[in-house]
Short mmCIF file of C-alpha atoms in Angstrom, two decimals:
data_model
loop_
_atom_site.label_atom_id
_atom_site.label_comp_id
_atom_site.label_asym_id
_atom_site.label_seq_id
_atom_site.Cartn_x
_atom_site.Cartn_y
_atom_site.Cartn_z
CA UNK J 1 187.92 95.24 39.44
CA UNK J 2 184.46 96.37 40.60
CA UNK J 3 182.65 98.92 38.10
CA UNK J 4 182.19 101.28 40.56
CA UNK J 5 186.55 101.38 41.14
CA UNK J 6 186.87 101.06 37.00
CA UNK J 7 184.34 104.32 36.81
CA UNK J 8 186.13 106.04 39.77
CA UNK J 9 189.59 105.23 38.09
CA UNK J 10 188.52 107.12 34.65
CA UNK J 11 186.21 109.46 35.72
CA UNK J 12 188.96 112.33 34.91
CA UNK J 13 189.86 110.74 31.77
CA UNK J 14 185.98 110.38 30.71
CA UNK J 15 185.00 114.07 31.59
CA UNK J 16 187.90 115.53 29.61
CA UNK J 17 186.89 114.04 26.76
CA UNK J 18 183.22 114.70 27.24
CA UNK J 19 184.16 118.18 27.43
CA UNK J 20 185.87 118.03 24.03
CA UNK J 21 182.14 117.23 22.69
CA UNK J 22 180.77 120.06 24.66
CA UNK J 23 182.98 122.32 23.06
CA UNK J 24 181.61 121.55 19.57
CA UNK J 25 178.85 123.93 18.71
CA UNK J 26 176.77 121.52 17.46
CA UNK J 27 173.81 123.89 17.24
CA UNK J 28 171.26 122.11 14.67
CA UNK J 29 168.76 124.75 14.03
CA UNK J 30 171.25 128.16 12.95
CA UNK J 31 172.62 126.73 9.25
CA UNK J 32 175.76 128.80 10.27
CA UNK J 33 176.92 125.66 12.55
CA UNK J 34 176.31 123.03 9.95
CA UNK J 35 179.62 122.23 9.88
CA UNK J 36 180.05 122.47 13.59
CA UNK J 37 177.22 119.67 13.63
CA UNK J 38 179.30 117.92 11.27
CA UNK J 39 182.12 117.94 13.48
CA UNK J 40 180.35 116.75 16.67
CA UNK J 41 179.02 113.50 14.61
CA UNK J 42 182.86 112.71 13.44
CA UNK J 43 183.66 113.23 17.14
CA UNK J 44 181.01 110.42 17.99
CA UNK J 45 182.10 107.81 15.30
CA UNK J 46 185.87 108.69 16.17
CA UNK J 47 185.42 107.52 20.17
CA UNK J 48 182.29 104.66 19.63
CA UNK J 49 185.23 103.12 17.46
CA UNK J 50 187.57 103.51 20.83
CA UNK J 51 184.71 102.27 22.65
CA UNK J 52 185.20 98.52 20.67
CA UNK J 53 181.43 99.34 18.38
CA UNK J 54 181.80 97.83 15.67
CA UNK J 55 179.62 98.71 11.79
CA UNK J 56 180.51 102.29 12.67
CA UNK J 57 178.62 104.10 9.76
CA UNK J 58 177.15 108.23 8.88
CA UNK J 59 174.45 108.14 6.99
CA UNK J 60 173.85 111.56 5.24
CA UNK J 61 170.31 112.85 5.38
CA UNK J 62 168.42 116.10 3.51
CA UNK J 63 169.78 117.52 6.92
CA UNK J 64 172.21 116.63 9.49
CA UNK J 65 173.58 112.94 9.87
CA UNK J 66 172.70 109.94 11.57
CA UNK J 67 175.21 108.16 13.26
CA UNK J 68 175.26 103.82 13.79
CA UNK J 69 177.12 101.34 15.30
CA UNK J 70 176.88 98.29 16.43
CA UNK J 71 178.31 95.24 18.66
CA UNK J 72 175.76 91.89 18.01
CA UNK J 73 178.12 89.19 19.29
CA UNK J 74 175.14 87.78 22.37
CA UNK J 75 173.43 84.88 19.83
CA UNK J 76 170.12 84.02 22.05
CA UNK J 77 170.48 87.28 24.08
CA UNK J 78 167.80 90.53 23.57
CA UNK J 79 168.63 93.49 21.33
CA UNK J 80 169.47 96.69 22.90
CA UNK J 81 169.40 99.91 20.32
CA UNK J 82 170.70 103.08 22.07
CA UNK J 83 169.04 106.64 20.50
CA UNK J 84 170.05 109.92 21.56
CA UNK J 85 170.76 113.04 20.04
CA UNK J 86 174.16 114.88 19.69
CA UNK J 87 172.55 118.40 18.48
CA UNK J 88 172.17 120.96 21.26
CA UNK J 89 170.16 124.47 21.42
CA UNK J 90 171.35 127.65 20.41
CA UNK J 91 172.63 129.98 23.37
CA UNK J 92 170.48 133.36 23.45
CA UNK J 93 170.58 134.93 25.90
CA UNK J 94 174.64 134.84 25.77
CA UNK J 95 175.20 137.24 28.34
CA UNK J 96 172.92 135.28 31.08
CA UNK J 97 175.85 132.27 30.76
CA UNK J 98 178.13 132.31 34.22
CA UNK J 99 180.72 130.66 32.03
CA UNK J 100 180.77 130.65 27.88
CA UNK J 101 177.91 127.72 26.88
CA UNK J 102 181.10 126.11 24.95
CA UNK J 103 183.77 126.19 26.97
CA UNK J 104 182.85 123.36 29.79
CA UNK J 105 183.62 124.24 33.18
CA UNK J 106 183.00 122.23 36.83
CA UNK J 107 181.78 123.63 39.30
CA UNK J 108 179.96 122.51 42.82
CA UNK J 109 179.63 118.90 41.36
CA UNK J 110 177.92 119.78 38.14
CA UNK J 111 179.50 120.21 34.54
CA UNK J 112 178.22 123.19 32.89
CA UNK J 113 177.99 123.48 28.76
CA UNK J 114 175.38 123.41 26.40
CA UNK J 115 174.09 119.92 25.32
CA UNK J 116 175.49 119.11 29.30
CA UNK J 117 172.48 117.28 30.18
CA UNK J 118 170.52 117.56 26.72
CA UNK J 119 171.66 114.89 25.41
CA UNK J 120 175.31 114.81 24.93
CA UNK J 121 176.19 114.20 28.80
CA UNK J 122 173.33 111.21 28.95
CA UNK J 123 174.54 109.32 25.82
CA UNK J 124 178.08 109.65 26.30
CA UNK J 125 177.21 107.84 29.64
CA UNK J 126 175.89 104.75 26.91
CA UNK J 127 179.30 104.93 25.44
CA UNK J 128 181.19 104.91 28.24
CA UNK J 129 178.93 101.41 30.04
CA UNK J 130 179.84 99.81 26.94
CA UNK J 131 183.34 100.80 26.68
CA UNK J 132 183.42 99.59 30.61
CA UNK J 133 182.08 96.04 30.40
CA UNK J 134 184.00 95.44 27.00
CA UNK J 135 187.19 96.68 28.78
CA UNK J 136 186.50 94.42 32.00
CA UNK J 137 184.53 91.33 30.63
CA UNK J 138 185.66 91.21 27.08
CA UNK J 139 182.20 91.47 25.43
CA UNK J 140 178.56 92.25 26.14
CA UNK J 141 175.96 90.40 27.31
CA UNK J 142 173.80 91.68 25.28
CA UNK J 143 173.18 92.80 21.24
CA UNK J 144 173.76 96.43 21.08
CA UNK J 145 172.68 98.86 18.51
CA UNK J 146 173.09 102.71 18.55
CA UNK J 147 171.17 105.14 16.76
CA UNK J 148 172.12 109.04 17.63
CA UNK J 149 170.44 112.06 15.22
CA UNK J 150 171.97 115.53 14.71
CA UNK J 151 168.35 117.14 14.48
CA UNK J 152 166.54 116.18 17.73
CA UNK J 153 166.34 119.96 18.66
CA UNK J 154 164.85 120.99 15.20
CA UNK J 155 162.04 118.11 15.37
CA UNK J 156 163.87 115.26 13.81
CA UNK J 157 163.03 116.04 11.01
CA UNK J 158 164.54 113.29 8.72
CA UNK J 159 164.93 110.25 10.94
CA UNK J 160 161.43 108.91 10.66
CA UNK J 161 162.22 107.88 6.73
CA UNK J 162 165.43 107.14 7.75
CA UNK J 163 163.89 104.54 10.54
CA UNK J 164 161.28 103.42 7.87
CA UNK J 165 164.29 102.40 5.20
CA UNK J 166 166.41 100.77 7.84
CA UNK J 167 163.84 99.30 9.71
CA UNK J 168 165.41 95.79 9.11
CA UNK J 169 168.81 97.25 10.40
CA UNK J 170 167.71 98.78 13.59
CA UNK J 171 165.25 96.17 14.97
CA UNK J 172 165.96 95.63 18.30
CA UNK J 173 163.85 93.83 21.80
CA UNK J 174 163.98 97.57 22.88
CA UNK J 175 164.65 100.90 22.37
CA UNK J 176 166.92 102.84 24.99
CA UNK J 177 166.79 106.20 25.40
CA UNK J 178 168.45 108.47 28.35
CA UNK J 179 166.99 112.38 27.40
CA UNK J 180 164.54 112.58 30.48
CA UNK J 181 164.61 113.51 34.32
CA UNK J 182 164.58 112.08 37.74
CA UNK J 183 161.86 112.94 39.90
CA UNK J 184 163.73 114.83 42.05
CA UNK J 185 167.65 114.37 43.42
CA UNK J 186 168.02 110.87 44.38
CA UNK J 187 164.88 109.73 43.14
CA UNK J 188 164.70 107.88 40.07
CA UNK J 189 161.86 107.77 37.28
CA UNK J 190 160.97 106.15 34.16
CA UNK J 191 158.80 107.90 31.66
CA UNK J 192 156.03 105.70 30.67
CA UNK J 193 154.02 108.37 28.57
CA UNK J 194 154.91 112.01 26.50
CA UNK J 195 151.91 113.85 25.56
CA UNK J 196 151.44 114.59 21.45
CA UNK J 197 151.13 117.98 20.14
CA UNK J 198 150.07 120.13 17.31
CA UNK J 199 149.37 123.76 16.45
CA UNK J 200 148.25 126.41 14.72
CA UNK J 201 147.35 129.89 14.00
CA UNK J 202 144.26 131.91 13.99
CA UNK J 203 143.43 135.50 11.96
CA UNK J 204 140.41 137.32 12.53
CA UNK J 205 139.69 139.86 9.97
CA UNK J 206 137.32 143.10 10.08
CA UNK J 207 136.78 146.18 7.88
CA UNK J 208 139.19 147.05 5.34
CA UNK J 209 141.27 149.36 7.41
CA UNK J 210 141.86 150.09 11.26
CA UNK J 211 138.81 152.99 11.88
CA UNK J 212 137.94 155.81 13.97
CA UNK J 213 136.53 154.97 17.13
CA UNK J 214 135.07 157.77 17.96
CA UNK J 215 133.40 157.63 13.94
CA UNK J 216 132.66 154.14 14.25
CA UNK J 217 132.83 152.69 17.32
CA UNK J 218 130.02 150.57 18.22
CA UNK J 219 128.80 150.41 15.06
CA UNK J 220 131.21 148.41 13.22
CA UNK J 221 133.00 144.79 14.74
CA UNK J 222 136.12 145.40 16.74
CA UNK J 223 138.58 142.30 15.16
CA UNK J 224 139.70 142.07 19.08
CA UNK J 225 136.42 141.63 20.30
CA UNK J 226 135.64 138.91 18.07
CA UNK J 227 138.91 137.27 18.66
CA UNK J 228 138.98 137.36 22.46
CA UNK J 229 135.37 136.21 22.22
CA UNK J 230 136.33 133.47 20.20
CA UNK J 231 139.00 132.31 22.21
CA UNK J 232 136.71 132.42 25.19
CA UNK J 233 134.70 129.53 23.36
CA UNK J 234 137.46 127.20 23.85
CA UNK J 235 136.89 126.67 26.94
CA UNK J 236 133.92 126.05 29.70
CA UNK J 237 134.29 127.40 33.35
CA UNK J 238 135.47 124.27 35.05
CA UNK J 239 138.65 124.52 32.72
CA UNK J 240 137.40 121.59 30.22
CA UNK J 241 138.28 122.17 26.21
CA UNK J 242 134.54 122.97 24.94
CA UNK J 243 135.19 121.50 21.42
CA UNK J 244 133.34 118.75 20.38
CA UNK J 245 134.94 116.25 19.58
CA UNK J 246 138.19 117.26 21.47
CA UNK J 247 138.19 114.51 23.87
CA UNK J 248 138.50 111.50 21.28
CA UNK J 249 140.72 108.66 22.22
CA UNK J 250 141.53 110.32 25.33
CA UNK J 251 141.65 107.28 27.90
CA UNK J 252 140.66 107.89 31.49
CA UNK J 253 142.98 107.62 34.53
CA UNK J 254 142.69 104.18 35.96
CA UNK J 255 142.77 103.71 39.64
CA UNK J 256 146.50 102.21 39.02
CA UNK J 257 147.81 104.98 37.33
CA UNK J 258 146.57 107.85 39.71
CA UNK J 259 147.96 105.77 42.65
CA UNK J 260 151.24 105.91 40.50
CA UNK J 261 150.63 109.78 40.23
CA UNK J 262 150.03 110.14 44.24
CA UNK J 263 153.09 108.00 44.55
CA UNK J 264 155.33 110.92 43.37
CA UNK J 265 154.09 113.06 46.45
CA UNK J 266 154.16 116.52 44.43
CA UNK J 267 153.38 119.39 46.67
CA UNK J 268 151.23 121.47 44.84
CA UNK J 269 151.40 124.79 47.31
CA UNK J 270 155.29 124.57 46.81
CA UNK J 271 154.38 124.89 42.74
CA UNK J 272 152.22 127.20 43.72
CA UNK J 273 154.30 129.23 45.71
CA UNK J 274 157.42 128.81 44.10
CA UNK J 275 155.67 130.31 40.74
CA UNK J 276 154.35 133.10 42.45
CA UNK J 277 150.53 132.30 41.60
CA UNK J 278 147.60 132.67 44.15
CA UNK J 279 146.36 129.55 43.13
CA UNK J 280 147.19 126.79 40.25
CA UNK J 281 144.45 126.52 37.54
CA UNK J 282 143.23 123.57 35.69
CA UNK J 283 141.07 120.86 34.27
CA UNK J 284 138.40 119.95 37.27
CA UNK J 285 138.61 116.62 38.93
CA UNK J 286 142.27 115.94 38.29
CA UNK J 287 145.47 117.08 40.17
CA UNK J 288 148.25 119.01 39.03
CA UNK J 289 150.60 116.06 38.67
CA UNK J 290 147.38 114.29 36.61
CA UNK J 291 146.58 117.74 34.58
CA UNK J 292 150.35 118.18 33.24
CA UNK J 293 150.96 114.47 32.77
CA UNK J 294 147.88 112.70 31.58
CA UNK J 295 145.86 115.09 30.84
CA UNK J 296 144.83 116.83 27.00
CA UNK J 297 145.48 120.75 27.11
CA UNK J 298 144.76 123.82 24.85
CA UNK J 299 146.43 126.65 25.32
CA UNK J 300 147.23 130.26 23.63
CA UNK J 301 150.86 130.59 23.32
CA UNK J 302 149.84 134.76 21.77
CA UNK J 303 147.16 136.91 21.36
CA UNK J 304 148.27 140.18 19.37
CA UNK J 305 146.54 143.07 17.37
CA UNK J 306 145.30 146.69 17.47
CA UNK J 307 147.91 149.55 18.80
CA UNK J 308 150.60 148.14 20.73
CA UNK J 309 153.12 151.32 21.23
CA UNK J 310 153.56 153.96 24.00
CA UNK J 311 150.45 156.03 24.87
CA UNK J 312 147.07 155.96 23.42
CA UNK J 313 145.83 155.42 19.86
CA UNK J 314 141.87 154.90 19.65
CA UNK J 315 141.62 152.91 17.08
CA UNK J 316 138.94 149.99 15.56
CA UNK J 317 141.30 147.14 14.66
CA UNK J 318 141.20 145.51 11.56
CA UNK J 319 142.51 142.00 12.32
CA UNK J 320 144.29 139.55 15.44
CA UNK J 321 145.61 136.82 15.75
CA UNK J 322 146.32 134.32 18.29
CA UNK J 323 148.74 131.23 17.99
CA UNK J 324 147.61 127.90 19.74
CA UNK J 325 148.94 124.65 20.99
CA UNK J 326 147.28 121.38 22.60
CA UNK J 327 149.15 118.91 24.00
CA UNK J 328 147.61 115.08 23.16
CA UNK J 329 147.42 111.76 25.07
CA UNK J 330 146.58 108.32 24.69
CA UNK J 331 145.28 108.26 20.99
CA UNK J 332 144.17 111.51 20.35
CA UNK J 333 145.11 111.69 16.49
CA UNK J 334 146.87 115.50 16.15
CA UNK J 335 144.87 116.15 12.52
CA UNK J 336 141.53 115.09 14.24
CA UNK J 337 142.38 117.52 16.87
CA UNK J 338 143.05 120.40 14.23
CA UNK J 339 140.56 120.06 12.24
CA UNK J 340 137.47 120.15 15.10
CA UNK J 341 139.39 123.15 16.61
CA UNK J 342 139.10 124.63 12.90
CA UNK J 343 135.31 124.06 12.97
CA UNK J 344 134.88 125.00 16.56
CA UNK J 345 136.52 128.53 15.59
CA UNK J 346 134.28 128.93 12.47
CA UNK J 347 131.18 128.25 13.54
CA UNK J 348 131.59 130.18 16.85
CA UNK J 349 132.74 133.48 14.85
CA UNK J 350 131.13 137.09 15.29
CA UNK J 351 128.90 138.53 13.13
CA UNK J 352 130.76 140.38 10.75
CA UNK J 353 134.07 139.08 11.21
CA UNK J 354 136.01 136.55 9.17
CA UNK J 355 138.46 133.82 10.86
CA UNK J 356 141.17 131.52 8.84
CA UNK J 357 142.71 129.46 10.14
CA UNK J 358 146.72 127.76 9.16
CA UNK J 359 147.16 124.20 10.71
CA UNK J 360 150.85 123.93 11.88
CA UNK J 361 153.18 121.05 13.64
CA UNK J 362 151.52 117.29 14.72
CA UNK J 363 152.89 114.86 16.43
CA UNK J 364 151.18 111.62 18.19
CA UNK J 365 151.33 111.10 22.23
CA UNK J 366 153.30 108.11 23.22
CA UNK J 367 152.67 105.65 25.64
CA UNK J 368 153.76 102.65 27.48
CA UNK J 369 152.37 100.07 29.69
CA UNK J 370 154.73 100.08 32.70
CA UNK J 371 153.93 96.52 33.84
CA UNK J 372 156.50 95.48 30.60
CA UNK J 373 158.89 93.51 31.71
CA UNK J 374 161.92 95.28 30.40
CA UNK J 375 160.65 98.47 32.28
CA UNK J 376 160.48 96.17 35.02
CA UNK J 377 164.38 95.82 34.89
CA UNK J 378 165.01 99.14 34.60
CA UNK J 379 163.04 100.00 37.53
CA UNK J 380 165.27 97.39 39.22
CA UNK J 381 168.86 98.67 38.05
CA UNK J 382 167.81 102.51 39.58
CA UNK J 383 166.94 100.55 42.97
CA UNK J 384 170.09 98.52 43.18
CA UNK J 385 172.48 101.84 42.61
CA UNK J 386 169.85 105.08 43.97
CA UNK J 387 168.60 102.49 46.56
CA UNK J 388 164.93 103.23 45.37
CA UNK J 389 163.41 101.61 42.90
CA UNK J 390 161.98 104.47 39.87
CA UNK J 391 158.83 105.40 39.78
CA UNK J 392 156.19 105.32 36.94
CA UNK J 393 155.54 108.97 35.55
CA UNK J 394 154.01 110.70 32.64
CA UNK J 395 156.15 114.00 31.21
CA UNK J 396 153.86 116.67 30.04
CA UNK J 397 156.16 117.25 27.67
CA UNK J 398 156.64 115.93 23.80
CA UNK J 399 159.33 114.03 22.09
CA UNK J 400 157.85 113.01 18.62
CA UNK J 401 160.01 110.52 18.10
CA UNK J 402 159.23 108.43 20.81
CA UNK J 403 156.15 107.37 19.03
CA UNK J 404 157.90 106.88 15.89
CA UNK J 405 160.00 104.23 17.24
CA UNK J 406 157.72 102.66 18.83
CA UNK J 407 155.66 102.41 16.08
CA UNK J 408 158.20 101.50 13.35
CA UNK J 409 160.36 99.46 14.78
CA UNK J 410 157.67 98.02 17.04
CA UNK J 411 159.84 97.76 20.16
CA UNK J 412 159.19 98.66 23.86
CA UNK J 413 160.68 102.41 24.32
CA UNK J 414 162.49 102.37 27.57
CA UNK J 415 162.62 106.15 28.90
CA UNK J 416 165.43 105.56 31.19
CA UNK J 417 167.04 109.26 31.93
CA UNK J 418 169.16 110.98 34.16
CA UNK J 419 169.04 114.64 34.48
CA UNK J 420 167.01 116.70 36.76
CA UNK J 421 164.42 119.16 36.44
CA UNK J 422 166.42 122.28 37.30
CA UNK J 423 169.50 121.71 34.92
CA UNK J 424 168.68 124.80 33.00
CA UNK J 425 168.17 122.70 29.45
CA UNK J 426 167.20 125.29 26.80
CA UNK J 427 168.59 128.09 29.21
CA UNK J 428 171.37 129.88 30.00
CA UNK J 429 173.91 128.10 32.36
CA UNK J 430 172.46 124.46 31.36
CA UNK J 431 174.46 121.73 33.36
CA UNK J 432 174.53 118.18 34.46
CA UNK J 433 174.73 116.88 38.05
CA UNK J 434 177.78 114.72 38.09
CA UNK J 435 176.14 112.64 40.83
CA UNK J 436 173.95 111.20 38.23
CA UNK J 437 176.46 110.98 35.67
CA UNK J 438 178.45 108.44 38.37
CA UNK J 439 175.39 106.74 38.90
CA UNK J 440 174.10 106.75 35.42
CA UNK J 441 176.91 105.24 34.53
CA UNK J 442 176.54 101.91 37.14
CA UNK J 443 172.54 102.26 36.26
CA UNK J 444 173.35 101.36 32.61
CA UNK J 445 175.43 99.01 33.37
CA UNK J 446 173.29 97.29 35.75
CA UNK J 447 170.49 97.19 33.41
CA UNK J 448 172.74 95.89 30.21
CA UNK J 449 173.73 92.72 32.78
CA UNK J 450 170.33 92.09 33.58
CA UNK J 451 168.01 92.97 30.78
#
């Protein structure tokens, strides 16, 4: 029979038992579910073994497992490894939930649940193509490996060493990974670049003790003057990060790439609107679609200090602090970034203040060429089942990962996903568009046949 009858014919079948992973509380970062993570990875090995994997194995980590498989019987044909992650969020707010975040429920076409679209709902639709074309064709046409973490949502923590010790194991043609979005509904995109990150904190201290400021004030520095002042350096008026040395290994858009960017057709006075701003604000010269994708940010994430209860209390304070984050592309390198943000801060310091300064998280943009061939393909399998081919994009966003498979296991990362913008991942009420999980499904499968 046709896939598209053989998916319509266990549809039911296959979102019952996806909702029996849903219902595990696989929440990675509370150590109160550790066992409930536990459970969700014996769930996984229990149906890839229905699926026909084969080499079904757990490895145990400082953490939470990793789960393999494999099914290499394709001798000539490319090497396909599968990641994903079968950790989810934790809930908060609870009461902002329609329906209880572990109890799946249906309803206007989408399945809601935590871990619905993030990532349980887009690998089980990996499990599921497999299962398909081993039920109706007897094998693959292709080597397939999968890789899928219980710590994704907690910063993977333990799978790059785990990737560097089983780097022989894993090697693959290409990497396969479904935990992005479509552009919109209906129209399908590949991620070809996540921007890096890394953080960190900053403490301005004054006098001794908070003071009068009616004994001292103006006489004495004010550790909220000196911060906001500070903080003001950061940046020039035309929205640029005024650190030197900030902009290292930061590639400029080529003609190609902003015609890719234009190509999405964002309508920046819908953002605009839709956020409730009077205008959007950014980096001159680039658009909003360039600023958020391609672009190198610095931004404070909290600025706090001084009297922050009910009424008035005049008071000098004695220290603030701010917390900081820049996103990173191309190949920024996240400690070179820290450490000329560290010397911007103290050398730009008030008179009679002292700054410190705690470097935090770092993590390396990734990138992609999208004329590779194999992204090629998968632009190809969206336009044979969407009926339009996917785009090119970059996601603003960071997966640190990314960049650690493609540098370990030097393979092509193909950012192939299926959920949408608006599924509420990380929130209350997240869900997955069952559209896209039908279509998903015939995507993967498309691209397995013609990889």
């Amino acid at each position: 029979m046709s896939y598209e009858t053989y998916f319509q014919t266990e549809r039911e079948a296959q979102l019952a038992e996806l909702k029996q992973w849903l219902s595990i509380p696989s929440i990675s970062a509370l150590s109160s579910h550790k066992e409930d993570v536990l459970s969700a990875a014996h769930w996984l090995l229990d149906t890839l073994k229905r699926a026909g994997l084969e080499n079904i194995e757990l490895y145990s980590t400082a953490g939470h497992p990793v789960i393999y498989a494999d099914y290499l019987h394709a001798p000539g044909k490319p090497t396909i490894l599968v990641y994903g992650h079968y950790d989810v969020q934790p809930v908060d707010p609870l009461n902002l939930w329609t329906t209880p975040p572990f109890e799946p429920e249906i309803r206007d076409g989408k399945l809601y649940a935590r871990g619905a679209t993030d990532d349980k709902g887009q690998v089980f639709m990996h499990i599921k193509a497999i299962e398909a074309i081993l039920k109706q064709e007897g094998t693959l046409p292709v080597n397939i490996k999968l890789c899928i973490e219980g710590e994704e949502e907690i910063g993977s923590v333990h799978l790059p060493s785990f990737l560097e010790a089983s780097k022989d194991k894993l090697a693959a043609d290409a990497v396969l990974v479904s935990d992005t979005s479509l552009l919109e509904r209906g129209r399908p995109a590949i991620c070809t670049g996540l921007r890096g990150l890394c953080s960190l904190e900053v403490s301005v201290n004054t006098a001794l003790t908070d003071l009068h400021s009616g004994s001292y004030g103006g006489g004495v520095p004010n550790a909220l003057h000196a911060l906001v002042s500070l903080l003001s350096s950061l940046h020039d008026d035309k929205g640029r990060v005024a650190v030197e040395g900030f902009y290292d290994g930061v590639p400029e858009l080529s003609p190609l790439l902003r015609e890719e960017f234009a190509k999405q057709g964002v309508d920046e006075e819908k953002i605009r609107a839709g956020l409730g701003l009077e205008q959007l604000y950014g980096e001159e010269g680039y658009s909003f679609v360039e600023r958020v994708g391609a672009r190198p940010t610095l931004e404070l994430n909290g600025v706090y200090g001084g009297f922050q209860g009910e009424g008035s209390k005049t008071v000098i304070p004695k220290e603030a602090h701010a917390k900081i984050t820049c996103r990173l592309v191309g190949d920024q390198d996240p400690q070179h970034i820290l450490d000329v943000v560290e010397a911007h801060l103290k050398a730009n310091i008030q008179a009679g203040a002292k700054v410190q300064v705690k470097q935090m998280e770092k993590a390396r943009a990734f990138n992609i060429d999208p004329s590779n061939p194999i992204l090629q393909t998968a632009a190809d399998a969206y336009g044979k089942v969407y009926g339009t081919r996917a785009l090119f994009t970059k996601d603003g966003g960071s997966i640190p990962i990314m960049e650690s498979f493609s540098r370990i296991l030097q393979a092509p990362v193909v950012l192939m996903g299926f959920g949408l913008d608006d599924e509420n991942l990380h929130a209350p009420d997240e869900h997955f568009n069952l559209e896209n999980f039908d279509k998903g499904l015939l995507t993967i499968v498309e691209f397995l046949k013609t990889v």
